Short mmCIF file of C-alpha atoms in Angstrom, two decimals:
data_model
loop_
_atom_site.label_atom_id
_atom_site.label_comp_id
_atom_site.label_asym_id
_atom_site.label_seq_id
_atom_site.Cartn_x
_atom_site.Cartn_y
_atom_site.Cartn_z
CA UNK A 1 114.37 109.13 102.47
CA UNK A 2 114.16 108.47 106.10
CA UNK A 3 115.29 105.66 108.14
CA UNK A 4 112.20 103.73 108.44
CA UNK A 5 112.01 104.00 104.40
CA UNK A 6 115.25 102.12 103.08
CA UNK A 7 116.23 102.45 99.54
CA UNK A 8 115.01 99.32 98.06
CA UNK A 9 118.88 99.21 97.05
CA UNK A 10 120.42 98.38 100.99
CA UNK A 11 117.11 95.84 101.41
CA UNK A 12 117.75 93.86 98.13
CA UNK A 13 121.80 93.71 99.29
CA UNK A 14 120.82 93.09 102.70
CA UNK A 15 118.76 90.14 101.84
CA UNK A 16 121.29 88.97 98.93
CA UNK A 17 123.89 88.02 102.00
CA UNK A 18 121.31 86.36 104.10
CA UNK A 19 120.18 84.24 101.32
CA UNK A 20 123.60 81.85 101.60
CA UNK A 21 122.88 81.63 105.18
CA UNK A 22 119.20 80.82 104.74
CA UNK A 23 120.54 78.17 101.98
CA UNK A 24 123.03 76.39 104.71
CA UNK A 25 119.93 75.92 107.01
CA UNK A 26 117.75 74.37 104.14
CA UNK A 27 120.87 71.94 103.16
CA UNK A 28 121.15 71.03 106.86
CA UNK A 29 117.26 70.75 107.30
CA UNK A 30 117.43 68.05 104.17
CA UNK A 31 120.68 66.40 105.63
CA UNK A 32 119.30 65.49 108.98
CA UNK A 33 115.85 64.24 107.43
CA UNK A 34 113.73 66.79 108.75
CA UNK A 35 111.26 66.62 106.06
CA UNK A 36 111.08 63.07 105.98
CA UNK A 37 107.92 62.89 108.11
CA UNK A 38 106.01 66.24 106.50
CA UNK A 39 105.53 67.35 103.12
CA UNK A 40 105.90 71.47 102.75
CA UNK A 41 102.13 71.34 102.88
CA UNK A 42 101.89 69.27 105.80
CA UNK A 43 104.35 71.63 107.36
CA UNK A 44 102.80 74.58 105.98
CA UNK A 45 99.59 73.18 108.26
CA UNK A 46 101.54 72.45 111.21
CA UNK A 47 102.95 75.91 111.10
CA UNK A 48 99.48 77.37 110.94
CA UNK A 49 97.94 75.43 113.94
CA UNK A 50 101.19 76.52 116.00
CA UNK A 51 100.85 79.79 115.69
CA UNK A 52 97.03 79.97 115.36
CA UNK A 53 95.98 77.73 118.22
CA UNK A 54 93.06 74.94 117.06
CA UNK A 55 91.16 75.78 113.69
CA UNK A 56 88.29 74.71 112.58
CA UNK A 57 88.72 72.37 109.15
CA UNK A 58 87.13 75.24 106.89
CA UNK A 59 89.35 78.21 108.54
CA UNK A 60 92.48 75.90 108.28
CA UNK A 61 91.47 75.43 104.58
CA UNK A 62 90.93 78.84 104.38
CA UNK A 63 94.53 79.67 105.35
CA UNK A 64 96.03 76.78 103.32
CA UNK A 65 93.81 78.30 100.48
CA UNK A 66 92.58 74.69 99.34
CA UNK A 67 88.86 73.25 99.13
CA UNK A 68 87.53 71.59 102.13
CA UNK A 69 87.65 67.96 100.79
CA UNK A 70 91.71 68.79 99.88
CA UNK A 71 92.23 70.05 103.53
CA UNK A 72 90.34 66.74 105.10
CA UNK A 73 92.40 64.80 102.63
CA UNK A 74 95.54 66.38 104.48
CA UNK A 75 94.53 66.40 107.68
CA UNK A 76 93.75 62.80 107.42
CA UNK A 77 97.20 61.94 105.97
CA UNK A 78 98.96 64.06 108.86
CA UNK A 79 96.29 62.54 111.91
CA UNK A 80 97.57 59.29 110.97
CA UNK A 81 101.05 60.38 111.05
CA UNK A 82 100.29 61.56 114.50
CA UNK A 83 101.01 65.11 113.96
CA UNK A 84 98.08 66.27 114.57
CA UNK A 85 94.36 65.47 116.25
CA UNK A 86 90.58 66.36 115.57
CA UNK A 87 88.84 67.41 117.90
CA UNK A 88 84.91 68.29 118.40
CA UNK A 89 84.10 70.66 120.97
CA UNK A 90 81.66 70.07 123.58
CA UNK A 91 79.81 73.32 122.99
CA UNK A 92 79.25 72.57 119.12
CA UNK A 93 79.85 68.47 118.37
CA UNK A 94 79.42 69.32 114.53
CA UNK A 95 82.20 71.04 114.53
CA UNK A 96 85.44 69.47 113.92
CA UNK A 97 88.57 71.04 115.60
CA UNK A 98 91.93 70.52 114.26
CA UNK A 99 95.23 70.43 116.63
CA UNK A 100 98.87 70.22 116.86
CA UNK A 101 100.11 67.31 118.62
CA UNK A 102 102.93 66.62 121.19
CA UNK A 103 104.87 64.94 118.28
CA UNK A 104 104.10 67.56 115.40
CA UNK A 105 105.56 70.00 117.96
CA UNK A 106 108.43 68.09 117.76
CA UNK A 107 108.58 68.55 114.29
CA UNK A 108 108.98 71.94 114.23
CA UNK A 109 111.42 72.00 117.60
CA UNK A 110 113.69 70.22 115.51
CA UNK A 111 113.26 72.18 112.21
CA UNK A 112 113.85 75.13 114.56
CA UNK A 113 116.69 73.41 116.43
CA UNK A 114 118.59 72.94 113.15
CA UNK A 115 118.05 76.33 111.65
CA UNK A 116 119.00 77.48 114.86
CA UNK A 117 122.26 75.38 115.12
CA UNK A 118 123.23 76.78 111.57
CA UNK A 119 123.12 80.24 112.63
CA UNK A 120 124.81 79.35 115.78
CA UNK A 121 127.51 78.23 113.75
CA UNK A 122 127.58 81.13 111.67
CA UNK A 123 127.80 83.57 114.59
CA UNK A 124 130.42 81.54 116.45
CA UNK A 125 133.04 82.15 113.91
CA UNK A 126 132.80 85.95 114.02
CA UNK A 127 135.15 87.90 116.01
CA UNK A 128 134.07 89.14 119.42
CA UNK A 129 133.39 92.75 118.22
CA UNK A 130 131.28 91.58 115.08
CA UNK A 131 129.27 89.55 117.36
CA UNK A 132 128.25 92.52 119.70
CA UNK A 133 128.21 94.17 116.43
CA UNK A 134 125.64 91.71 115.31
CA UNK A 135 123.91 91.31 118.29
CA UNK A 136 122.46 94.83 118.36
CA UNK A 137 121.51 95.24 114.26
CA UNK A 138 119.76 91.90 115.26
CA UNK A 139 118.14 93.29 118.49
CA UNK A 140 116.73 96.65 116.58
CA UNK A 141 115.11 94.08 114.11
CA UNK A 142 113.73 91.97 117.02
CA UNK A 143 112.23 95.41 118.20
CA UNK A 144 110.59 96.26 114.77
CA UNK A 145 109.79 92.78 113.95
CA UNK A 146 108.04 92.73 117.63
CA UNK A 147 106.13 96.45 116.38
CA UNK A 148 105.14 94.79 113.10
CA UNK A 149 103.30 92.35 115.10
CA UNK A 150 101.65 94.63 117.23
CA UNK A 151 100.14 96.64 114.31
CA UNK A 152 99.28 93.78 112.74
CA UNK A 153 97.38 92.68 115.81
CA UNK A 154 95.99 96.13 116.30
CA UNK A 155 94.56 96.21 112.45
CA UNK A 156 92.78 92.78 113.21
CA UNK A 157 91.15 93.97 116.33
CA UNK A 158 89.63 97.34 114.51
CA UNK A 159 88.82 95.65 111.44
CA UNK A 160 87.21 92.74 113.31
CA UNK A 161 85.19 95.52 115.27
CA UNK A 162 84.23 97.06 111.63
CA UNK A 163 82.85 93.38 110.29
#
């Protein structure tokens, strides 16, 4: 077993005490009415179209994994919450573009905001030495998290070059 191959044993434990901590930040997300304005799907969406830039209304259904006609149905719903906006390109004006909006940004700055407060308030209570402690473990996983996402990119690129 190497270091890059954990026993499944030290994940499962691993993940076992971050799942209270996840909880606190889902009980705080409900207290302060974050999902008030989005259902999960809705959020789901908005999630998509933050990371992902503008999608077309078949790729975003794509990703959603939902038929077209359930996707416009969505999209509808969240365009008149004001969350997001369609767009048609100049290039291509049968196309329909779906974005993120200033206020569906907002959204998910204050879902982050709160998740982030929670943790903030987790960390704050550990001693000086368990924070530097915790600070590093955290850093190494920023640094392997950030590799992930390089190969991840990488594998798109060459299998986008094979299609």
């Amino acid at each position: 077993m190497t270091a890059v191959e954990p026993a499944n044993d030290i994940v499962d434990q691993v993940l076992d005490q971050l799942e209270p901590i996840i909880g606190r930040q889902r009980k705080a997300l409900v207290e302060q009415g974050c999902f008030r304005q989005v259902s999960s799907t809705h959020l789901h969406a908005l999630y998509l179209l933050a990371s992902h830039g503008p999608m077309t209304m078949s790729r975003l259904a794509d990703h959603l994994d939902v038929s077209l006609p359930n996707a416009t149905g969505l999209i509808e719903r969240m365009f008149e919450r004001g969350i997001v906006e369609r767009v048609r390109p100049e290039d291509d004006r049968r196309v329909v573009e779906v974005r993120i909006t200033a206020t569906g940004r907002d959204i998910l700055d204050r879902i982050d905001m709160v998740k982030r407060q929670q943790m903030a308030d987790v960390i704050s209570r550990l001693t000086p030495e368990q924070q530097q402690r915790a600070l590093r473990t955290f850093t190494e996983m920023r640094g392997i998290a950030d590799q992930l996402t390089r190969e991840e990119i990488q594998t798109k690129v060459v299998e986008g070059a094979v299609a």
